[in-house]
Coordinates of C-alpha atoms in Angstrom, one line a residue:
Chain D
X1 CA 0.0 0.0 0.0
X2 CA 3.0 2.5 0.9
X3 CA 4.9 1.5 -2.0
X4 CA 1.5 1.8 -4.5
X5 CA 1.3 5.8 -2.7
X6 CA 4.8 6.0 -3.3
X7 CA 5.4 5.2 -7.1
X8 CA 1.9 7.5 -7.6
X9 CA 3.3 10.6 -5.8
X10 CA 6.6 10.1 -7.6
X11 CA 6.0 9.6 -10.7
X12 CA 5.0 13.4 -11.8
X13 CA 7.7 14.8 -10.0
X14 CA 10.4 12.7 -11.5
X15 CA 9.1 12.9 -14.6
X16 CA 9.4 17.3 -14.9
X17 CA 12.3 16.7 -13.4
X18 CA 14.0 14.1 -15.8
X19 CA 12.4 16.3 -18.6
X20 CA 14.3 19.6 -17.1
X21 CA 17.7 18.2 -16.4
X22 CA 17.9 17.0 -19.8
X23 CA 16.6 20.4 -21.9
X24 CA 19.7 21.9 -19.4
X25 CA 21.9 19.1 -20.4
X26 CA 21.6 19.7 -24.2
X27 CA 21.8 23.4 -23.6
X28 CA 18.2 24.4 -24.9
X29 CA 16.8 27.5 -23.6
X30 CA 14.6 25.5 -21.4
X31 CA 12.3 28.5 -19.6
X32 CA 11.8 29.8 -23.4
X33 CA 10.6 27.0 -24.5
X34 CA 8.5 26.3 -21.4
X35 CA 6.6 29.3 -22.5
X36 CA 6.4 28.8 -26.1
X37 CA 4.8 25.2 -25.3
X38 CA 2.5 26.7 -22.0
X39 CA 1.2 29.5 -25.0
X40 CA -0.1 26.5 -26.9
X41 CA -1.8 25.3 -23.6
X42 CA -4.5 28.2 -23.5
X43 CA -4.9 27.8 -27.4
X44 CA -5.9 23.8 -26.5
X45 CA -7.9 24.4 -23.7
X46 CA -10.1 27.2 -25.0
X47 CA -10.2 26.1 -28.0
X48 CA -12.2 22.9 -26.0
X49 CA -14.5 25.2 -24.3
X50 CA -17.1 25.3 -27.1
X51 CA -17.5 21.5 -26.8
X52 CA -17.4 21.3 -23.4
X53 CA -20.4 23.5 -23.2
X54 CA -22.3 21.5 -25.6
X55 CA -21.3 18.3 -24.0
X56 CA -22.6 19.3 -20.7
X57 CA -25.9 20.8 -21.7
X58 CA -26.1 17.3 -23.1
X59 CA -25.3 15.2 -19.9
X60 CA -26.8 17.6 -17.5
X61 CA -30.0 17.0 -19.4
X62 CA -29.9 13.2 -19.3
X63 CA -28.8 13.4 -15.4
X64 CA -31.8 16.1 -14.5
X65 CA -34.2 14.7 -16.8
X66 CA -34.4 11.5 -15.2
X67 CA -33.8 9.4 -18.2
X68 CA -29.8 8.1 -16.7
X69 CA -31.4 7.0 -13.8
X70 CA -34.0 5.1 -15.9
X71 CA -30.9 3.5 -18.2
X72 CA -29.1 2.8 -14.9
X73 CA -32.0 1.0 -13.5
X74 CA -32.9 -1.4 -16.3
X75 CA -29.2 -2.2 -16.7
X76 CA -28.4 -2.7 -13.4
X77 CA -29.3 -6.3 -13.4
X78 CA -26.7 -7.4 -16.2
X79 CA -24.2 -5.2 -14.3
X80 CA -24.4 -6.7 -11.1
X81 CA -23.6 -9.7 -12.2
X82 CA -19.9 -8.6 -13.4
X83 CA -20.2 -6.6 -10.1
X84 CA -19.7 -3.4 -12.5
X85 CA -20.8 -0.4 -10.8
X86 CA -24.1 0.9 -12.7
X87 CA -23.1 5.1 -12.2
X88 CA -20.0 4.6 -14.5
X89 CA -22.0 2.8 -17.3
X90 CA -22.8 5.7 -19.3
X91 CA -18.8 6.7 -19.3
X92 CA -18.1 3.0 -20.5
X93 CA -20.3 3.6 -23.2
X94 CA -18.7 7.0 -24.3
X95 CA -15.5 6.5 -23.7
X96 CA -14.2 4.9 -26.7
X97 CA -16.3 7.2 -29.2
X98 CA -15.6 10.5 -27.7
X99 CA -12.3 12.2 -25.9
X100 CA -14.3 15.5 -25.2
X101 CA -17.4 13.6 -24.2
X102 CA -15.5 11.7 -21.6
X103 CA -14.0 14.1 -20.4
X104 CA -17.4 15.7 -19.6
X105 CA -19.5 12.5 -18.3
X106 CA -16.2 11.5 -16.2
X107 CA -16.1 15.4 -14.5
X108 CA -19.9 14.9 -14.0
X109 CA -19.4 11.6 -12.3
X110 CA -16.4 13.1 -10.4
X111 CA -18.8 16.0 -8.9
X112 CA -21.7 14.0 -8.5
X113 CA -20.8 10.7 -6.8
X114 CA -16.9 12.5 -5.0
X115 CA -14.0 12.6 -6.7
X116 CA -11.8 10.7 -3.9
X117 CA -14.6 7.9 -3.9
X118 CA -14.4 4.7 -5.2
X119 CA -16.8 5.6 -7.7
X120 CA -14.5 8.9 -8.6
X121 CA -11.0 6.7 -8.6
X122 CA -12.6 3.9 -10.8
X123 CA -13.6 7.0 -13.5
X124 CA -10.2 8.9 -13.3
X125 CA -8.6 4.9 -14.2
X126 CA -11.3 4.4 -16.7
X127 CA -10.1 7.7 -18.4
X128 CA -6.5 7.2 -17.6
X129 CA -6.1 3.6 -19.0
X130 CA -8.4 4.0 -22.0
X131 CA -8.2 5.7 -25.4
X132 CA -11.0 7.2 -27.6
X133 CA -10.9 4.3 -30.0
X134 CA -13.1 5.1 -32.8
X135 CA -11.5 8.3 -33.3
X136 CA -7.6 6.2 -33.4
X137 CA -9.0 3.9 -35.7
X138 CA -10.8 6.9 -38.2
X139 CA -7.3 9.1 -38.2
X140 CA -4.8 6.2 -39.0
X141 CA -6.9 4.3 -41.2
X142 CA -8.3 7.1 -43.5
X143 CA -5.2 8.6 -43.7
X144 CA -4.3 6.0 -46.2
X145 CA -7.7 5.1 -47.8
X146 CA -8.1 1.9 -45.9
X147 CA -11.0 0.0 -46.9
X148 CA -11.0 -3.5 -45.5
X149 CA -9.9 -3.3 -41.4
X150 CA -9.9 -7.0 -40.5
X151 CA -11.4 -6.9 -37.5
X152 CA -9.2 -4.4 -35.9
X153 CA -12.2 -2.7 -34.0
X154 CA -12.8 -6.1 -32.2
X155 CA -9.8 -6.2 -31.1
X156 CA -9.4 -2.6 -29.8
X157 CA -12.5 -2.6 -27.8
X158 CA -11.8 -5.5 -26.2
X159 CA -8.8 -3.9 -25.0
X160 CA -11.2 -1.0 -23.9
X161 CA -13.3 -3.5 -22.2
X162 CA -10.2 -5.1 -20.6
X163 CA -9.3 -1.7 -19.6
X164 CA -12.7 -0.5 -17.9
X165 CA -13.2 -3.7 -16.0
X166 CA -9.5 -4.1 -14.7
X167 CA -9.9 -0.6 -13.4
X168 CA -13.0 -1.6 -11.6
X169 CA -11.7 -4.4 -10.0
X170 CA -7.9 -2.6 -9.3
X171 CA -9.6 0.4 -7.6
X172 CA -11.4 -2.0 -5.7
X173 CA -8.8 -3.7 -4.3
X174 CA -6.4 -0.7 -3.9
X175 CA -9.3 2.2 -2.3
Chain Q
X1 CA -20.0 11.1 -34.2
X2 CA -20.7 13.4 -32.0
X3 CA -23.4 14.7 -34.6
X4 CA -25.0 11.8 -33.7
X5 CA -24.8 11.3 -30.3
X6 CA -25.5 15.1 -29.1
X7 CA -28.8 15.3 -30.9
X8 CA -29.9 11.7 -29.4
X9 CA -28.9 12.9 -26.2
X10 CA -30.7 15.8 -26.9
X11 CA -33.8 14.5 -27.8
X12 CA -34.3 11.8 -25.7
X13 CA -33.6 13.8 -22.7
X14 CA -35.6 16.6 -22.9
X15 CA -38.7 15.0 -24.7
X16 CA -38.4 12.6 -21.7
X17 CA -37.8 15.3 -19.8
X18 CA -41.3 17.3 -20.8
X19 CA -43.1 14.1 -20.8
X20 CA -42.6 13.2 -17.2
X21 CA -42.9 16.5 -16.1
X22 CA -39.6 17.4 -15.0
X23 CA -39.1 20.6 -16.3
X24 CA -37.6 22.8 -13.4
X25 CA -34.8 20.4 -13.1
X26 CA -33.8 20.5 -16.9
X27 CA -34.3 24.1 -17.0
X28 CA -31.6 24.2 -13.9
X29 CA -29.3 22.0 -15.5
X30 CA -29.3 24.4 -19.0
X31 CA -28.0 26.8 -17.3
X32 CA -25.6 25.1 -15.0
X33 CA -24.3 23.8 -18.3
X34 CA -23.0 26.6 -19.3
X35 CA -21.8 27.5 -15.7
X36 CA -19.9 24.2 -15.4
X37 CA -17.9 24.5 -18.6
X38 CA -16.3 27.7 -18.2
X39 CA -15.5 26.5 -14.3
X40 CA -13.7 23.8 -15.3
X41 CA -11.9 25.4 -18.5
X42 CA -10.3 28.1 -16.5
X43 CA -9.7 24.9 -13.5
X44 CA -8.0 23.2 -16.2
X45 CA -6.1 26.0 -18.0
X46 CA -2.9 25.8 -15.1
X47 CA -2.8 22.3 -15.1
X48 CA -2.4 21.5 -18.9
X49 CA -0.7 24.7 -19.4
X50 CA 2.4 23.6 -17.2
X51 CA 2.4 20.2 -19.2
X52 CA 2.5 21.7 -21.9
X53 CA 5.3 23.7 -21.6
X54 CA 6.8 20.8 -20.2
X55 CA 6.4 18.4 -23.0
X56 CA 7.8 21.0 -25.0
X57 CA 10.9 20.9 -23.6
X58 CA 10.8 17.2 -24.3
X59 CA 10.0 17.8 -27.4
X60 CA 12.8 19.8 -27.7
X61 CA 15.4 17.8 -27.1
X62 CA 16.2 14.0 -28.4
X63 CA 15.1 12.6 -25.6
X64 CA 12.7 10.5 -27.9
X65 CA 15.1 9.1 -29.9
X66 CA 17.4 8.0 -27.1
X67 CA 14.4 6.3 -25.2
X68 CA 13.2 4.1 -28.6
X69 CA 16.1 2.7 -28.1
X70 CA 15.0 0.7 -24.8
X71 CA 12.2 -0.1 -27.2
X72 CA 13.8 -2.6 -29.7
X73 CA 12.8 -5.9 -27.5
X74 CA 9.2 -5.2 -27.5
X75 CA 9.1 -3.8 -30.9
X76 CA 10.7 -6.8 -32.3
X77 CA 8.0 -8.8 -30.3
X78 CA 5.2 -7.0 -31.8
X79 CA 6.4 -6.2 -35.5
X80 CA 8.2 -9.4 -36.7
X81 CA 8.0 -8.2 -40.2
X82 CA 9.9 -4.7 -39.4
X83 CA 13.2 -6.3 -38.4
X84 CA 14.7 -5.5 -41.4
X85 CA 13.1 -2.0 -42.1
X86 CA 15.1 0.2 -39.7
X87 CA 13.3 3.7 -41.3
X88 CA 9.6 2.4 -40.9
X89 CA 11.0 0.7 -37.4
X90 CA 12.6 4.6 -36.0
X91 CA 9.0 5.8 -36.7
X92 CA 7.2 3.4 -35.1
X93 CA 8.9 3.3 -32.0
X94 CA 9.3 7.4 -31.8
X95 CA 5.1 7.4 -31.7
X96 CA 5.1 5.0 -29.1
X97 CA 7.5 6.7 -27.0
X98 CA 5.7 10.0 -27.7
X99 CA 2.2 8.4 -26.4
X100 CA 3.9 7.1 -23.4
X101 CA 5.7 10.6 -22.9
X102 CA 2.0 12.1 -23.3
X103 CA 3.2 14.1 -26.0
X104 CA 0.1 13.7 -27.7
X105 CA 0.5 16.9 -30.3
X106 CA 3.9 14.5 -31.1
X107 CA 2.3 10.9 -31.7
X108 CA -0.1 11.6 -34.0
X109 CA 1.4 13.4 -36.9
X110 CA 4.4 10.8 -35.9
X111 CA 1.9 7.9 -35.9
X112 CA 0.3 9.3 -39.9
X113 CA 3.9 9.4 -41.5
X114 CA 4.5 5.8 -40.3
X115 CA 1.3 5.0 -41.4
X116 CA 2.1 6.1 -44.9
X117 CA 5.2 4.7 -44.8
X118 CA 3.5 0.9 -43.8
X119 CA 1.6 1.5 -47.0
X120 CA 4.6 1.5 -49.5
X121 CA 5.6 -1.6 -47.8
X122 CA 2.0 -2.9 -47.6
X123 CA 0.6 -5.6 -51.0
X124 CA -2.8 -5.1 -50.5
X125 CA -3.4 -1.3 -50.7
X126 CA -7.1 -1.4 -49.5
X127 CA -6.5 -4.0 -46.2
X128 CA -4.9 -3.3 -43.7
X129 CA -1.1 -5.1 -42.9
X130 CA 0.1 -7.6 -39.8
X131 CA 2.0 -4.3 -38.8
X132 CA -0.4 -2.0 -39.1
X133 CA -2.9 -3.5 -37.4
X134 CA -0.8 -4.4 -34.0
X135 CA 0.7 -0.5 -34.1
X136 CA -2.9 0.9 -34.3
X137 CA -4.0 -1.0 -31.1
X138 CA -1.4 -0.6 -29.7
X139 CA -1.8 3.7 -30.2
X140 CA -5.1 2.9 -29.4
X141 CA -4.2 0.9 -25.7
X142 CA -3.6 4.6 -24.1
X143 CA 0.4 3.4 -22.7
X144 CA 0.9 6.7 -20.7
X145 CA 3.4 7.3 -18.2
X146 CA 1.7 10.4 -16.2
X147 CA -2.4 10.7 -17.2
X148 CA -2.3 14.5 -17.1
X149 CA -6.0 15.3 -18.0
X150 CA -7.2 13.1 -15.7
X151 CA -5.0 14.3 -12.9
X152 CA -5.8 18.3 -13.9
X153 CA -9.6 17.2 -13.8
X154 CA -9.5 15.7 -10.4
X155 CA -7.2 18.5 -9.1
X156 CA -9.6 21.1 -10.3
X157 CA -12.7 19.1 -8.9
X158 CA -10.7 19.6 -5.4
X159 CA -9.3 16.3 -4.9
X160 CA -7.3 15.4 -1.5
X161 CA -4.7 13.4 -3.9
X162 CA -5.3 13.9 -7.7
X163 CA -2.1 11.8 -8.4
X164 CA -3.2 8.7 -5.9
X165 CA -4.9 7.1 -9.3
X166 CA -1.4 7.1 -11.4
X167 CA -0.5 3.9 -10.6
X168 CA -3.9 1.9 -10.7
X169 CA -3.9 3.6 -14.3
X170 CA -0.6 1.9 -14.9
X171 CA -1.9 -1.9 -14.2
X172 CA -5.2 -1.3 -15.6
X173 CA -3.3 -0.1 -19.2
X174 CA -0.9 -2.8 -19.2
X175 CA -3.9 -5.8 -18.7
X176 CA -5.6 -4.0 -21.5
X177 CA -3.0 -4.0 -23.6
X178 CA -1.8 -7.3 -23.0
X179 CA -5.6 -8.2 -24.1
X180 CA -5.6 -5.9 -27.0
X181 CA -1.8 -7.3 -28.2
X182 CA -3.3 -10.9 -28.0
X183 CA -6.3 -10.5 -29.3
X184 CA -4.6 -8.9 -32.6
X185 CA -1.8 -11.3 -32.9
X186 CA -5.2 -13.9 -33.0
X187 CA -7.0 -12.0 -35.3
X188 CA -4.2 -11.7 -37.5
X189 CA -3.4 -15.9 -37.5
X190 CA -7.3 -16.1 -38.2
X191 CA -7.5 -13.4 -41.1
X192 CA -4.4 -14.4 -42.9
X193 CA -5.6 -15.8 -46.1
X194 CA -7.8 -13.3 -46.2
X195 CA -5.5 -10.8 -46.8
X196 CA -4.3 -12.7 -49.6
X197 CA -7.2 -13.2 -51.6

């Protein structure tokens, strides 16, 4: 348990700091570039704003309309039986077939349910350890006119599946 | 997609939302909407500000090529057929180190060229390859080191210790990737001949 706090609190620290020494070590100007690349920060987060807004009028509605409760109620008997927790079901769905929309549902579920509970751990690992699929597949397979995919979404939503139960049951055992 | 979901989402809510009678609370929730989304755009703004300008020193430097380096083992485990092709092989490896940097504005155009250059090796212009197959799962398997978004968005929702979730992240990727490498290396046995046809 000590060492699993441990290698989380470290990992972002070392990381900057790795990062730093070696900018210094190759003699960039490393606060310069700091900048330059902190400038194109602002430009990607507001230029996510517009979604954002969209993407929570569209999730607040399906919370304060009372249809999500509805969808969690008459799925909740196939979830229980994985023992899958039924409030992180519509982020499951998302997940893989929109970054932006994740992002929104998994702050939603953050604020509503606690971010530090085991409800708001399991979402951060869902949205940690998963990748917006669809979108992956779209990019690198357009770019090249690719017609015939083999089967490749199977297999990367499996891996998503993989992903959203093992951080289920990790979160678990860890919180 | 999302100009289909939105509009479902839409739709079904409020109509279900006027049928049941539950107007004040959608009403509420419109304008919290709006609220919530500039809250947690200026909440995020610090956070992916600094790791931006971080990665950008990374990027800066050749940190990625020394680290593909480390990668040769695995890549040779996942790309049999790239043994030989050294350029294709660089690429590869520089995307995969870029995802698990988080250099996201990095892996993708990184990930295209070695896409494009798969296709000049690839006999069957219209199906995908072996190779190209595994290295999209494996860009789609989400191998991060630090998962900054996530970490900005529980810092900004107040968290007592937004980083505490970095290393369940790290188990949960590796399982699914393990899944997802398996999975394709199946898939790729099974669909064989009929990539030849």
């Amino acid at each position: 348990m000590k060492i699993i706090n441990f290698l989380s609190s470290v990992a972002m620290p070392m990381v900057i700091l790795f990062i730093v020494i070696y900018g210094v070590k190759e003699k960039n100007k490393v606060f310069d570039t700091f900048l330059d690349g902190a400038k194109e920060g602002i430009k990607t987060t507001l230029s996510i704003l517009p979604t954002l807004i969209g993407l929570f009028l569209a999730i607040g509605a399906l919370r304060s309309s009372g249809i999500l409760e509805l969808i969690m109620k008459i799925s909740s008997p196939i979830l229980e039986i994985i023992n899958f927790p039924k409030e992180l079901m519509p982020l499951s769905i998302l997940r893989p077939i929109s970054g932006s929309g994740s992002i929104a549902i998994a702050t939603d579920i953050m604020k509503n349910y606690g971010v530090d509970s085991l409800i708001g751990n399991i979402a951060s690992t869902i949205m940690g350890s998963t990748e917006t699929t669809l979108y992956t597949i779209a990019v690198y397979t357009s770019c090249i006119k690719i017609k015939k995919t083999r089967y490749i979404l199977l297999a990367a939503l499996v891996a998503d599946i993989t992903g959203i139960i093992a951080s289920n049951i990790i979160c678990k055992i860890i919180y | 997609m999302l100009n289909i979901v939105w509009p479902i989402f839409i739709i079904i809510s409020f109509s279900y939302a006027i049928f049941s009678g539950n107007l004040e609370n959608l009403n509420n929730s419109i304008f919290e909407s709006t609220n919530s989304a500039i809250k947690l755009s200026i909440d995020l703004l610090g956070s992916m500000c600094l790791w931006s300008g971080i990665m950008q020193i990374a990027s800066k430097t050749t940190l990625i090529e020394n680290l593909t380096k480390l990668l040769n083992p695995l890549l040779n485990f996942l790309f049999p057929k790239l043994k030989e092709n050294k350029k294709i092989k660089k690429e590869v490896s520089m995307n995969i180190i870029a995802n698990i940097l988080g250099l996201g504005n990095a892996a993708t155009p990184l990930g295209l060229k070695a896409m494009k250059s798969m296709q000049e090796e690839n006999k069957n212009k219209e199906t995908l390859s072996d190779t190209m197959m595994m290295f999209i799962v494996v860009n789609t398997a989400s191998i991060q080191l630090i998962p900054t978004t996530v970490i900005a968005i529980r810092n900004s929702l107040g968290s007592q210790n937004p980083t505490s979730i970095i290393f369940p992240t790290w188990i949960s990727t590796i399982i699914a990737a393990v899944i997802g490498i398996t999975v394709t290396k199946i898939i790729i046995k099974l669909t064989r001949g009929e990539k030849n046809k």
